[in-house]
Coordinates of C-alpha atoms in Angstrom, one line a residue:
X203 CA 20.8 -23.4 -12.9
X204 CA 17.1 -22.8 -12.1
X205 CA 15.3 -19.7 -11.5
X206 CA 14.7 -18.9 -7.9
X207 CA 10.5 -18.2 -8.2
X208 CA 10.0 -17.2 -4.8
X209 CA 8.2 -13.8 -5.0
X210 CA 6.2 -11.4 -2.6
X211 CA 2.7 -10.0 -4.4
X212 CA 0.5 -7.1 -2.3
X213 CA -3.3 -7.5 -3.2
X214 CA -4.2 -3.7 -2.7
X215 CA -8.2 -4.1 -2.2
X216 CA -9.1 -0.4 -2.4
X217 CA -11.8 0.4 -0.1
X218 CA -11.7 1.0 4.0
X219 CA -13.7 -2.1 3.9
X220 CA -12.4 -5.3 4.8
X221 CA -14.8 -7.8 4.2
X222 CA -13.8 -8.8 1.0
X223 CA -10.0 -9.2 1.9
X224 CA -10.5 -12.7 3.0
X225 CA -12.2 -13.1 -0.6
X226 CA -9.3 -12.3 -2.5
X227 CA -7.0 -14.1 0.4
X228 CA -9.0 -17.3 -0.7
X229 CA -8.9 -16.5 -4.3
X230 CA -5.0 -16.3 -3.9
X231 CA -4.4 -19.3 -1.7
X232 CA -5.7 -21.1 -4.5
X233 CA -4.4 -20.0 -7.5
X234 CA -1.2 -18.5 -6.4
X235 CA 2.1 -20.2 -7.6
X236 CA 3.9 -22.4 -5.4
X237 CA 6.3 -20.1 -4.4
X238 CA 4.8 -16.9 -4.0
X239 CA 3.6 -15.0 -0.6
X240 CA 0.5 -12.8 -1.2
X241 CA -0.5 -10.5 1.5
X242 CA -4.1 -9.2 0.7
X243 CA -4.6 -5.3 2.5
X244 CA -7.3 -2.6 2.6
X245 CA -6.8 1.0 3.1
X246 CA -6.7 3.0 5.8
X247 CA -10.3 3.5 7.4
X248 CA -9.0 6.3 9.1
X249 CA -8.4 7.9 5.4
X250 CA -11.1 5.8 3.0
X251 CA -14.3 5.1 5.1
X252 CA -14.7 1.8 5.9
X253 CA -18.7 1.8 5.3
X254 CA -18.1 2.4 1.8
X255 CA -17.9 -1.0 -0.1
X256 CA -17.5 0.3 -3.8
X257 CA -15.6 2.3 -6.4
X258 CA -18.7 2.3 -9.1
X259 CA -18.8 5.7 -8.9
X260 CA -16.4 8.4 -10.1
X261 CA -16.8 10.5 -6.9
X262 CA -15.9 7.2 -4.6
X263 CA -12.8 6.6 -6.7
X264 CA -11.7 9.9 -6.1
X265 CA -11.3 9.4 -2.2
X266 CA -9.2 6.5 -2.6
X267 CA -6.4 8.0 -5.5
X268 CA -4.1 9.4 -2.6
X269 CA -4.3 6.2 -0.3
X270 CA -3.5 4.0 -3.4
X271 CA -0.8 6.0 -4.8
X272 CA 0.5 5.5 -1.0
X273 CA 0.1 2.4 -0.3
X274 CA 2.5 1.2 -3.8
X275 CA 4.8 3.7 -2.0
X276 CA 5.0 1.4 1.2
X277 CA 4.8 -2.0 -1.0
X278 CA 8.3 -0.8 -2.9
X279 CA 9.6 -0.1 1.0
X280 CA 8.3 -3.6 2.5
X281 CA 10.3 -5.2 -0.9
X282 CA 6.9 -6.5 -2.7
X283 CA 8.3 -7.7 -6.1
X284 CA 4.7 -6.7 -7.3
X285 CA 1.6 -5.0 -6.3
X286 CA -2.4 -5.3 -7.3
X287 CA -4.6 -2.8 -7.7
X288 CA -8.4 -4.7 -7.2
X289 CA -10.8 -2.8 -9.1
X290 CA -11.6 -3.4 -12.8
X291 CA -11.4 0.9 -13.3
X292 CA -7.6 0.6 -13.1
X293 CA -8.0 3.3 -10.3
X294 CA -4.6 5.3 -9.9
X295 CA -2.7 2.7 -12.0
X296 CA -0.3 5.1 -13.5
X297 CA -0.2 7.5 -10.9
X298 CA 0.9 4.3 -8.4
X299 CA 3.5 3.0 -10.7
X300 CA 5.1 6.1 -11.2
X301 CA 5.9 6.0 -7.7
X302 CA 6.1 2.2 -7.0
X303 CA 10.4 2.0 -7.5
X304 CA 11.2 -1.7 -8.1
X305 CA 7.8 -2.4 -7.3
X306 CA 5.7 -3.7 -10.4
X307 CA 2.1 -2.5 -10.1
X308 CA -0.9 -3.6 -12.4
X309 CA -4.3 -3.8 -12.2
X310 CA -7.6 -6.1 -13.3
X311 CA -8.6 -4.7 -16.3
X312 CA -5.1 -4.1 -18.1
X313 CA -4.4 -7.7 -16.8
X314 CA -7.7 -9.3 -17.8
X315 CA -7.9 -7.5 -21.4
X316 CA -3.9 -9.2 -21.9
X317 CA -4.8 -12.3 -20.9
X318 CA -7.9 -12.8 -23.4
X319 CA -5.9 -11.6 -26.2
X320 CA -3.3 -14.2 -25.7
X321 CA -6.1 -16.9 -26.1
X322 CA -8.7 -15.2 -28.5
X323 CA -9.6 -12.1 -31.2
X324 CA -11.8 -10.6 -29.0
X325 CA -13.7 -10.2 -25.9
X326 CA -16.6 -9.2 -24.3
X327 CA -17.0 -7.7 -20.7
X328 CA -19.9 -8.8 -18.2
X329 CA -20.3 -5.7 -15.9
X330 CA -22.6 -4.8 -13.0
X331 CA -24.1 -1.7 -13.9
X332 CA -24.9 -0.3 -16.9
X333 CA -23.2 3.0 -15.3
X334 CA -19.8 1.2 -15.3
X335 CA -19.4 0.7 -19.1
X336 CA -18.2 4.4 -20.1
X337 CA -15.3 4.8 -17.5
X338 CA -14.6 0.6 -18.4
X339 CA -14.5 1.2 -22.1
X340 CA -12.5 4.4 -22.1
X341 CA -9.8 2.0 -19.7
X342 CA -10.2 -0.3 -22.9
X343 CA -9.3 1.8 -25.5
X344 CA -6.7 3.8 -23.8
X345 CA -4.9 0.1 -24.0
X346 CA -5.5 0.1 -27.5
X347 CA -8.3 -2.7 -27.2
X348 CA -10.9 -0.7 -29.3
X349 CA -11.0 -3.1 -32.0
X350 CA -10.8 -5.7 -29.6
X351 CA -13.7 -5.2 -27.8
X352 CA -16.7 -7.1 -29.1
X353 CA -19.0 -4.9 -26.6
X354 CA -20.5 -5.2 -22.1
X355 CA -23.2 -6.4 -20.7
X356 CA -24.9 -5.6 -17.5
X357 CA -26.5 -8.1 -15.1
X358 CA -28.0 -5.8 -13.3
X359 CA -26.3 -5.8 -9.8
X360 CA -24.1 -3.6 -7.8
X361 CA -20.3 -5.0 -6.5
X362 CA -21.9 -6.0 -2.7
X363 CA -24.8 -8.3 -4.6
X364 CA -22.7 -11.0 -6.7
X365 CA -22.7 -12.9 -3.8
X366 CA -25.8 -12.4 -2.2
X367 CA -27.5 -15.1 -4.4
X368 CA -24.8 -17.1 -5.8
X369 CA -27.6 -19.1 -7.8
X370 CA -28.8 -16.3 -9.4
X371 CA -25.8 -14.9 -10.0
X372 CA -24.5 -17.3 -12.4
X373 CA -27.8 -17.3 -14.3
X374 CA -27.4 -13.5 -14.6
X375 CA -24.2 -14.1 -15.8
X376 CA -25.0 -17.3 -17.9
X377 CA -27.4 -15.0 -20.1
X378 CA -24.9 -12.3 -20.5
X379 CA -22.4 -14.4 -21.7
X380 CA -24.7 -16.3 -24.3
X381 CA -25.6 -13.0 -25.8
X382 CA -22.1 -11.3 -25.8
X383 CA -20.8 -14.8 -27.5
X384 CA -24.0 -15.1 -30.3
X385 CA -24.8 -11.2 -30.4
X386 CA -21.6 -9.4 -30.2
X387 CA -19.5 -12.4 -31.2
X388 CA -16.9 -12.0 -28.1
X389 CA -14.5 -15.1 -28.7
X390 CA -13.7 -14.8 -24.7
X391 CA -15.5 -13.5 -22.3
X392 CA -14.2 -11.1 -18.9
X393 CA -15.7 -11.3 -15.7
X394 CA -15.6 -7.0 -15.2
X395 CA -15.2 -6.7 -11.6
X396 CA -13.2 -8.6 -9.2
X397 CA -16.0 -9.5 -6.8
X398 CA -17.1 -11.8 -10.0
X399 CA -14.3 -13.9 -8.6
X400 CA -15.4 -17.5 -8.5
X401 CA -17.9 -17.7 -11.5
X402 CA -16.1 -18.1 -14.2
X403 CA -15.0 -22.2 -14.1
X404 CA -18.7 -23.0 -14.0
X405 CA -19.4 -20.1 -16.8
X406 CA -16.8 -21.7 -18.6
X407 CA -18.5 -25.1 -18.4
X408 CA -22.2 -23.8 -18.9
X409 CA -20.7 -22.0 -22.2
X410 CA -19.1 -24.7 -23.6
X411 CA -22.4 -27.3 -23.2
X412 CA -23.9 -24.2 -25.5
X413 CA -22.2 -23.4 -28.1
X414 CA -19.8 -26.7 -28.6
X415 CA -16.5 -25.0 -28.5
X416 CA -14.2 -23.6 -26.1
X417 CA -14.8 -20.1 -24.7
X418 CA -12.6 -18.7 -21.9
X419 CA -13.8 -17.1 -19.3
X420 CA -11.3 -14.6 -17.5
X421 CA -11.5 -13.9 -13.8
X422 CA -10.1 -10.4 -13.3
X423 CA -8.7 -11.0 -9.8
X424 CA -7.0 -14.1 -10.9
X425 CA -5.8 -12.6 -14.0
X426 CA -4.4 -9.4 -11.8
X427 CA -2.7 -12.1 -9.7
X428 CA -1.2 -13.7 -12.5
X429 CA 0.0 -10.9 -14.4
X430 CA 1.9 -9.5 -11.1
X431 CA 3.4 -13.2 -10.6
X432 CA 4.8 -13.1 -13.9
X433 CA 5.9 -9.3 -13.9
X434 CA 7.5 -10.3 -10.5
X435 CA 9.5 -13.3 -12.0
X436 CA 10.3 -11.2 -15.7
X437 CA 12.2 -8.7 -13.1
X438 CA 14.7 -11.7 -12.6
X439 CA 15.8 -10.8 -16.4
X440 CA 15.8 -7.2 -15.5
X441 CA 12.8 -6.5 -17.1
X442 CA 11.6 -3.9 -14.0
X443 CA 9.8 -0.4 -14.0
X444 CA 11.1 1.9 -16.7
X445 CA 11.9 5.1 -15.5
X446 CA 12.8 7.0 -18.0
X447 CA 10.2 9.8 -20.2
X448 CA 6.6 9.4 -18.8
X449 CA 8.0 6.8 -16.6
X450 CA 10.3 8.7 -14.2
X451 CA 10.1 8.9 -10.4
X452 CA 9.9 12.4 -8.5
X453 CA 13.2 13.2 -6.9
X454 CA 13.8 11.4 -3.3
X455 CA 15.2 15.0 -2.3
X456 CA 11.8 16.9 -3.6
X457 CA 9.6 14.3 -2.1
X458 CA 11.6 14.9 1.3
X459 CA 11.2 19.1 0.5
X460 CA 7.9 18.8 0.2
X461 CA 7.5 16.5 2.8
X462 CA 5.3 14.2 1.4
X463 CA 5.3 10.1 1.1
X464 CA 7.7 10.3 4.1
X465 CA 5.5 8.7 6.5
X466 CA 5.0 4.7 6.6
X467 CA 1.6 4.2 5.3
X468 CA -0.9 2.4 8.1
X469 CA -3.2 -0.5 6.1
X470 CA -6.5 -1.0 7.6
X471 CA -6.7 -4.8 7.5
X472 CA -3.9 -7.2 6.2
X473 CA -4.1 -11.0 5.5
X474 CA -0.5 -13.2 5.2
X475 CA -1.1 -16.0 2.9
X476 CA 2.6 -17.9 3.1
X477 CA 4.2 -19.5 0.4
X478 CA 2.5 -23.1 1.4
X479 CA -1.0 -21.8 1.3
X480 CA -1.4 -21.0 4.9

């Protein structure tokens, strides 16, 4: 008898701002399975402002902890087999899964540093700002990826300009990935935020004409989209959410004493993207 592969996936994109939902609503329609729903939501503006378009900085992340750790409340009571957590800093990734009950939550850079490992020894991370790379490679080695890591580079840009200039863009990125490959001697490469989404085919292409041998190139949105697919369809064997040790769940009946996560959680902006693509 075959598997039934039909699954739901929330893309959580954590900012009040909207404008990049239809980005990763795109991304998904494209790469998704065939038989999995993705909605794509952003927070609440009335909670997270919806003027601020970013998470590069410690103090922004720290406005949007409470809303994430909501919102994978709501995706275990809509029945999402998994939830994605966009940003590459892993923001609230624990915190959310503790919380999540059959809900599988992950996040770009767990997802993307899994996937490169699969495929290479090593990898190297093409970030925005140089500011990003402590908070990024602390997430790295908390994974156990220290040895892993050949090393970031910057290009130079903050999250709203990768798609300003698309043109310039992947030159940016074309020179960071030549030096992380010949300098730091990164056998894959990782795109380090998930508004890189849609460079890395051509990267892929543009590295291979270089160097004469296969270098993947990992998209952290579509890697956080396939790592939530699969988690979603490994649950069919019962491999779910521990909750046991650092895993467990508060009590339903202290939650309802304290009288929080009782209220349904209100997104700011949600795209459907069916099954079929629509």
């Amino acid at each position: 008898m075959s598997m039934d592969t039909s699954i739901k996936v929330l893309y959580v994109n954590p900012v009040g701002f909207p404008a990049y939902d239809q980005v990763f609503a795109d991304m998904a329609s494209k790469y998704k399975y065939p038989n999995t729903a993705v909605d794509v939501a952003s927070l609440n503006p009335a909670n997270v402002s919806p003027k601020m378009t970013d998470l590069e900085f410690r103090a922004y992340e720290s406005l949007i902890i409470a809303d994430t750790v909501k919102a994978a409340r709501q995706a275990s009571k809509d029945g999402y087999d998994a939830m994605i957590i966009g940003c590459f800093y892993d923001p609230a990734l624990a915190d959310a899964r503790e919380i999540s009950g059959e809900t599988v939550v992950v996040a770009p850079c767990q997802a993307s540093t899994t996937a490169a490992l699969n495929i290479a020894n090593s990898f190297g991370v093409i970030i925005g700002e140089p500011k990003w790379e402590d908070q990024m490679r602390t997430a790295v080695y908390e994974y156990g990826y220290r040895d892993k890591c050949a090393g970031f580079r910057d290009v130079g840009l903050r999250v709203e300009q990768f798609h300003d200039d698309p043109s310039n863009t992947k030159k940016l990125l074309e020179t960071a990935a030549v030096d992380a490959v010949r300098v730091d001697k990164a056998e894959s490469i990782i795109l380090g935020c998930t508004l890189e989404v849609g460079f890395f085919e051509d990267l892929q292409t543009y590295l291979f004409d270089r160097f004469k041998a296969w270098i993947p190139v990992i998209d952290s949105s579509i890697a956080s989209l396939k790592a939530a697919e699969n988690a979603a369809l490994q649950k069919k064997f019962g491999w779910k959410n521990s909750r046991m040790w650092g895993m467990s769940a508060p009590p339903e009946d202290e939650l309802a004493k304290f009288e929080i996560f009782q209220d349904e959680y209100q997104w700011g902006n949600i795209i459907h993207v069916a099954a079929d693509g629509s």
